[in-house]
PDB file of C-alpha atoms in Angstrom:
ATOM      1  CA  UNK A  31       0.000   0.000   0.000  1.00  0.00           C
ATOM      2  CA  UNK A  32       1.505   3.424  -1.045  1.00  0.00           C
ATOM      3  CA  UNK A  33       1.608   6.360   1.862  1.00  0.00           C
ATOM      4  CA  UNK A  34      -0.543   8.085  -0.500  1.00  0.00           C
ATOM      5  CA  UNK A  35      -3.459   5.440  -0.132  1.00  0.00           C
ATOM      6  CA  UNK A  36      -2.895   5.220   3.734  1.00  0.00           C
ATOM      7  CA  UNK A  37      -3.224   9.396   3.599  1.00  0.00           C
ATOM      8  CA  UNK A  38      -6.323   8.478   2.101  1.00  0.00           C
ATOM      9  CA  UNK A  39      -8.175   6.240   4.147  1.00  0.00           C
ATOM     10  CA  UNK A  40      -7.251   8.069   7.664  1.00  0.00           C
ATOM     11  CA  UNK A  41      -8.248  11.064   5.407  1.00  0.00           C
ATOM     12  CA  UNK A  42     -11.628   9.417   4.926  1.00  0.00           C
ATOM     13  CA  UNK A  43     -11.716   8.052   8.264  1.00  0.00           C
ATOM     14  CA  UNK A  44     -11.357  11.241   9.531  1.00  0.00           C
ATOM     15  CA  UNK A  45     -14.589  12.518   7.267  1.00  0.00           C
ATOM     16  CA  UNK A  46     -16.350   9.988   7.942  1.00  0.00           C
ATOM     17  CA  UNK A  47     -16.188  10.502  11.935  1.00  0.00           C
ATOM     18  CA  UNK A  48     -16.731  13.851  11.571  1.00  0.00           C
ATOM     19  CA  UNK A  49     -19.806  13.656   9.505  1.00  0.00           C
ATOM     20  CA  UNK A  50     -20.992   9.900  11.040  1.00  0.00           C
ATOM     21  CA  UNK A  51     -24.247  11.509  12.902  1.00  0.00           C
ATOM     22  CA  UNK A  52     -24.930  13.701   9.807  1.00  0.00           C
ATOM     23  CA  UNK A  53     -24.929  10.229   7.446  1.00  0.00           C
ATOM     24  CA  UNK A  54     -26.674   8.731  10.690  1.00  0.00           C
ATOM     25  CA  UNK A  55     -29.820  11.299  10.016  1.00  0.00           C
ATOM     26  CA  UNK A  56     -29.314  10.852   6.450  1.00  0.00           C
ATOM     27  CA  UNK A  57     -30.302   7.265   6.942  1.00  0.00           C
ATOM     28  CA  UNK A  58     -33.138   7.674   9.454  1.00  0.00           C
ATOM     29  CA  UNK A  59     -35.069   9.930   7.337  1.00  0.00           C
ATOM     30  CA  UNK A  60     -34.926   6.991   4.862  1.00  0.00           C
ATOM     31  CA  UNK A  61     -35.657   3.961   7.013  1.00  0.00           C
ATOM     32  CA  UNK A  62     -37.336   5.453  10.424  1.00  0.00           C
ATOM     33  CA  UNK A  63     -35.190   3.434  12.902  1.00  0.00           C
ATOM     34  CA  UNK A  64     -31.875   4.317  14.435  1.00  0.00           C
ATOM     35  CA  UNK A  65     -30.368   1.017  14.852  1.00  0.00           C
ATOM     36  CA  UNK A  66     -31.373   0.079  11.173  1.00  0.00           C
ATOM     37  CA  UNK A  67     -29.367   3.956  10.140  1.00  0.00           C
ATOM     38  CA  UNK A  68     -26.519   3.196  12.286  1.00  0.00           C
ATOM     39  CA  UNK A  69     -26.268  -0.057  10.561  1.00  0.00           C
ATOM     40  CA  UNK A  70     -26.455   1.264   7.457  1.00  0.00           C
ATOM     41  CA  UNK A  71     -23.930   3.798   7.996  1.00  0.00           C
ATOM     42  CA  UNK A  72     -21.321   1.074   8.879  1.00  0.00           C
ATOM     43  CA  UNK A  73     -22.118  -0.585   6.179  1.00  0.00           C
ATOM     44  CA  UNK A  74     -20.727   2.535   3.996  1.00  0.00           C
ATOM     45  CA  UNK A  75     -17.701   2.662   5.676  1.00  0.00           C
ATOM     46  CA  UNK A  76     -16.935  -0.694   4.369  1.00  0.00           C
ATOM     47  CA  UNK A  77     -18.569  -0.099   1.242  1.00  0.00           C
ATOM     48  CA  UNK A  78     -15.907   2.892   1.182  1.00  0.00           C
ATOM     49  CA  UNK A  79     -12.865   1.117   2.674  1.00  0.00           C
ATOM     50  CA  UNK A  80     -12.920  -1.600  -0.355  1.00  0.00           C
ATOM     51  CA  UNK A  81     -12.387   1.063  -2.862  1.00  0.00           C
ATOM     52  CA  UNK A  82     -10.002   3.666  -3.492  1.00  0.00           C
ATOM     53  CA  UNK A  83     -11.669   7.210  -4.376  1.00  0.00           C
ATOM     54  CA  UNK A  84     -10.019  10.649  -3.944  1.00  0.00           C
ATOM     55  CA  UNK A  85      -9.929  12.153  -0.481  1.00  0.00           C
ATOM     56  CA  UNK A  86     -12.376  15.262  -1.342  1.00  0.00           C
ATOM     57  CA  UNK A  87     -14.774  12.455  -2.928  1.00  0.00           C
ATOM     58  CA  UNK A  88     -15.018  10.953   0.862  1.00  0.00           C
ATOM     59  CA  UNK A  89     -18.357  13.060   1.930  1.00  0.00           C
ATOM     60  CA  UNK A  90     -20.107  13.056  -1.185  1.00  0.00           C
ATOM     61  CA  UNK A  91     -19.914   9.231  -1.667  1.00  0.00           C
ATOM     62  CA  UNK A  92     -20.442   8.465   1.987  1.00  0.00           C
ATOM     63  CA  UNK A  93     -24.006  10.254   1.470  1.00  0.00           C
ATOM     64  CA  UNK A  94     -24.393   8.161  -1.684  1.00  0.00           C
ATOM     65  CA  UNK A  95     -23.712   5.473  -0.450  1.00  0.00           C
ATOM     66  CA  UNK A  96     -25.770   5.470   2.816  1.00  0.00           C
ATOM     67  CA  UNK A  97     -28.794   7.015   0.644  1.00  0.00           C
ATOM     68  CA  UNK A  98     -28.931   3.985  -1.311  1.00  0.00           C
ATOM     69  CA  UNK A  99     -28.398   1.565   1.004  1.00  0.00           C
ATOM     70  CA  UNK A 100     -31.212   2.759   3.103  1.00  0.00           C
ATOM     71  CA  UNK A 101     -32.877   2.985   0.167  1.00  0.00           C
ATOM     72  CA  UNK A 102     -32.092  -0.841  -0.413  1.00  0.00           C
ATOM     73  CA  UNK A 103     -33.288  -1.375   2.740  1.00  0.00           C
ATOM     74  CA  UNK A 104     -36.301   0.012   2.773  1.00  0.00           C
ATOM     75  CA  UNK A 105     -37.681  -1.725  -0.410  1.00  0.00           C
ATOM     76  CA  UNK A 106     -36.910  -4.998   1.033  1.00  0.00           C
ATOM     77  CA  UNK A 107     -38.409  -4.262   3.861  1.00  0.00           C
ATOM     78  CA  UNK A 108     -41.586  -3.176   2.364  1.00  0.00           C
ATOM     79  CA  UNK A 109     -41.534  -6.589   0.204  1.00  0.00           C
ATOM     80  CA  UNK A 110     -41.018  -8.325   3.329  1.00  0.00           C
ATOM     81  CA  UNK A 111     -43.966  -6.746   5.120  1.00  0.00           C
ATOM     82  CA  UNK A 112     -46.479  -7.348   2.590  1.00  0.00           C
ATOM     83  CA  UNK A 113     -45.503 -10.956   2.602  1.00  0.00           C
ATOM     84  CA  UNK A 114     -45.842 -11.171   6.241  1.00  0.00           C
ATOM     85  CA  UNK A 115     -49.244  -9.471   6.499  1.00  0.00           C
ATOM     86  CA  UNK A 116     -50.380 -11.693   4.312  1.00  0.00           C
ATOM     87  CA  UNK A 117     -49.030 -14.725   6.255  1.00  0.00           C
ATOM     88  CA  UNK A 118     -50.243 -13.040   9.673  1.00  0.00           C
ATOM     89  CA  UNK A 119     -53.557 -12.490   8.177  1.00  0.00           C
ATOM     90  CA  UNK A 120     -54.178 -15.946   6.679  1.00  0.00           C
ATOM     91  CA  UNK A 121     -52.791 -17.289  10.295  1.00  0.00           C
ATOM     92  CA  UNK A 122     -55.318 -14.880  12.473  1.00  0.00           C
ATOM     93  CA  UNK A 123     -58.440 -16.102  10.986  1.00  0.00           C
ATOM     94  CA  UNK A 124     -60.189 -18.612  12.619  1.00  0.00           C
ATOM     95  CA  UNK A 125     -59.643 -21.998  10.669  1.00  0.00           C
ATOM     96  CA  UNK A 126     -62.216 -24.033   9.352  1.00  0.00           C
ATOM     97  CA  UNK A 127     -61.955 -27.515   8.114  1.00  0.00           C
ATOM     98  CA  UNK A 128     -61.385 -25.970   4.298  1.00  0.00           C
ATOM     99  CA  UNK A 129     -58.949 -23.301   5.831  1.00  0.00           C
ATOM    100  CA  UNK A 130     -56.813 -25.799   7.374  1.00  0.00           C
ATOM    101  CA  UNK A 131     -56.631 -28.285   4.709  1.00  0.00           C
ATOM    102  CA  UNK A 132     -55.702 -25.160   2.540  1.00  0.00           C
ATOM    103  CA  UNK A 133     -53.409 -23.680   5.317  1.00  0.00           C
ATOM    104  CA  UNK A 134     -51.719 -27.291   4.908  1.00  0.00           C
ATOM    105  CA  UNK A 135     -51.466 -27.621   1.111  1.00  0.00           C
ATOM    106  CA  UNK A 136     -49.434 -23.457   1.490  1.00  0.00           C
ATOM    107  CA  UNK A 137     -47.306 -25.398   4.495  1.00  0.00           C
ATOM    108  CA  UNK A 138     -46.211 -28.024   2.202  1.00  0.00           C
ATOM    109  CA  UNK A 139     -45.693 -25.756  -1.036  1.00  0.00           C
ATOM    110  CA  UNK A 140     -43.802 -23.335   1.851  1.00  0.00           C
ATOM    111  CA  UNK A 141     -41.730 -26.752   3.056  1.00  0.00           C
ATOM    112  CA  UNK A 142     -40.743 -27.321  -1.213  1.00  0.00           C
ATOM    113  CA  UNK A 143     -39.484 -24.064  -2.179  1.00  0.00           C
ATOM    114  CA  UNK A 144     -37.392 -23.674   1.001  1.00  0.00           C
ATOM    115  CA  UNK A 145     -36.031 -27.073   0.021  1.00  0.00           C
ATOM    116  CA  UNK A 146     -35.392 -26.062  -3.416  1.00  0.00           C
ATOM    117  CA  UNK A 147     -33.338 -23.109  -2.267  1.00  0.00           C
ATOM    118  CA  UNK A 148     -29.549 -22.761  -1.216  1.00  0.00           C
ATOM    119  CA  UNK A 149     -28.859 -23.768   2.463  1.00  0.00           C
ATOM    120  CA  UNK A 150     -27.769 -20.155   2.822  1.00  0.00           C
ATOM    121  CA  UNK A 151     -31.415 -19.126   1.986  1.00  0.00           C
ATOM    122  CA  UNK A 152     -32.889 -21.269   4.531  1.00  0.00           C
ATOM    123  CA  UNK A 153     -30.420 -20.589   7.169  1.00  0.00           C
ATOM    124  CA  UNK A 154     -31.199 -16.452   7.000  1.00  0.00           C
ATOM    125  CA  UNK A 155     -34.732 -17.580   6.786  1.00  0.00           C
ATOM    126  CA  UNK A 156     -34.818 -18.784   9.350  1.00  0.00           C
ATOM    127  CA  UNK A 157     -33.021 -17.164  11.604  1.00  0.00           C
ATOM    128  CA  UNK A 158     -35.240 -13.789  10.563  1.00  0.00           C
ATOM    129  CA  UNK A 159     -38.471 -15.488  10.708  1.00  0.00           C
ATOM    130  CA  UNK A 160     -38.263 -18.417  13.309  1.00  0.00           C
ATOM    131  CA  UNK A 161     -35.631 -16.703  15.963  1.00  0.00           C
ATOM    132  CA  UNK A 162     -36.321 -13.557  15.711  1.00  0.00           C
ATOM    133  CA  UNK A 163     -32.573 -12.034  14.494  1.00  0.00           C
ATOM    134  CA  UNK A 164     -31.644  -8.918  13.228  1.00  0.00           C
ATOM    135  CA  UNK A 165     -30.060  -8.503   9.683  1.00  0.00           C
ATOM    136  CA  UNK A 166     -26.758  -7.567  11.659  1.00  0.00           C
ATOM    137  CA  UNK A 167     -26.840 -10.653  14.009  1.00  0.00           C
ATOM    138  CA  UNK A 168     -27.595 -12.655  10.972  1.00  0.00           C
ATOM    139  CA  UNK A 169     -24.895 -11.188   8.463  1.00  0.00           C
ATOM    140  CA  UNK A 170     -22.454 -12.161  11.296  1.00  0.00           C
ATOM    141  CA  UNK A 171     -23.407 -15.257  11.855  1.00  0.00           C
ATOM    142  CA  UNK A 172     -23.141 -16.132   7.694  1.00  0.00           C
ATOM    143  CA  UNK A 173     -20.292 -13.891   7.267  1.00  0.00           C
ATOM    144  CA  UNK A 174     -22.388 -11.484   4.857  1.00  0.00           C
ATOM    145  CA  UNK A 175     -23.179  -7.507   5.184  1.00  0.00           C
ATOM    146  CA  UNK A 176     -26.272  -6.206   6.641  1.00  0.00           C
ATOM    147  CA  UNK A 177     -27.837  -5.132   3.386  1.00  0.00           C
ATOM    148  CA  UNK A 178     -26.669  -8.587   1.404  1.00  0.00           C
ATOM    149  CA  UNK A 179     -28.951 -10.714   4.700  1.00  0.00           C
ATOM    150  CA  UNK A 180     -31.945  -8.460   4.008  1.00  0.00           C
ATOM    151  CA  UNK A 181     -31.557  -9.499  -0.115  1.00  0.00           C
ATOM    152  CA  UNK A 182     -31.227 -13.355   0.679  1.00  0.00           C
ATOM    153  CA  UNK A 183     -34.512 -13.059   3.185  1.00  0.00           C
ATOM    154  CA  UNK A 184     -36.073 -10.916   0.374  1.00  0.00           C
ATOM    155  CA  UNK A 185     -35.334 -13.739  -1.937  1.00  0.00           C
ATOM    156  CA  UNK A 186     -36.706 -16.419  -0.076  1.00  0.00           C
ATOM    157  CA  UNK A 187     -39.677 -14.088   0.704  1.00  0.00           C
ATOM    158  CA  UNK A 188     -40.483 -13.575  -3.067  1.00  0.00           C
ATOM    159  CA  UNK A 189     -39.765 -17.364  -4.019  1.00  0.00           C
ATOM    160  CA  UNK A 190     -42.637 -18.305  -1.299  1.00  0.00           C
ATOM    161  CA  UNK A 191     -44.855 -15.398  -1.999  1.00  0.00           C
ATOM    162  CA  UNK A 192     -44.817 -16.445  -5.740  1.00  0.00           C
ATOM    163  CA  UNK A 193     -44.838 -20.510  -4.946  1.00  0.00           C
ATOM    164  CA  UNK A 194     -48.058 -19.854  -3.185  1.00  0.00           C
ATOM    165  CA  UNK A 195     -49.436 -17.578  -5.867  1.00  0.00           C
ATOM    166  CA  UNK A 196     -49.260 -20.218  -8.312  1.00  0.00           C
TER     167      UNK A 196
END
């Protein structure tokens, strides 16, 4: 690494310290939850550190980058709540016989496509939906970034959403 780069990232680092809280309200306008914005702000700073820009790019692309990512974000989770309401509703109602037979036949098609799907898949899936873990936790425990757990649960969401449709 040349001194030039390693001018650059403390250069950066030193940007994006300086404007973290500013990036941090950037976010939360976007996604409406501090934990979710602080999140998403670390998540630029490695989007950042894997690239080599100019120093006077540093705030500009920071913003960028956090925009989009809560951007990101916030689709998914939109796609995500629809698919849940729809799941919560359908579980709410009280079942009769034809309900639960039909409740059984969407298990089953549910059971298929998450057998159908990568064991990486599965494994966010279920750690979102059955224990309850944030994209964070869940990156960590796969080794991804927040923003790529929230695409693989989106994934799996879609793939059930449109098994079931069919």
């Amino acid at each position: 690494m040349t001194n030039d780069h390693c001018i650059s990232i403390a250069g950066a680092e030193q940007t994006f310290v300086s404007d973290r809280e500013r990036l941090i309200d950037l976010a939360l306008r976007i996604v409406d939850s501090r934990a979710v914005a602080e999140e998403i702000v670390q998540e630029s700073w490695i989007r950042w550190h894997g690239k080599e820009y100019a120093q006077a790019e540093a705030g500009p692309i920071f913003r960028r980058i956090v925009s989009n990512l809560a951007k990101d974000w916030r689709r998914s989770r939109t796609a995500e709540q629809v698919a849940l309401s729809e799941i919560y509703e359908r579980r709410n109602a009280t079942p009769s016989t034809e309900t639960a037979v039909i409740a059984r036949n969407e298990l089953s098609i549910i059971v298929r496509t998450l057998l159908s799907m990568s064991d990486r898949h599965v494994r966010a899936f279920r750690m979102r939906m059955i224990e309850g873990r944030t994209y964070k936790e869940i990156g960590q425990a796969l080794g991804l970034s927040v923003s790529h757990s929230h695409k693989l649960i989106e994934q799996v969401m879609v793939e059930i959403y449109f098994a079931l449709d069919g």
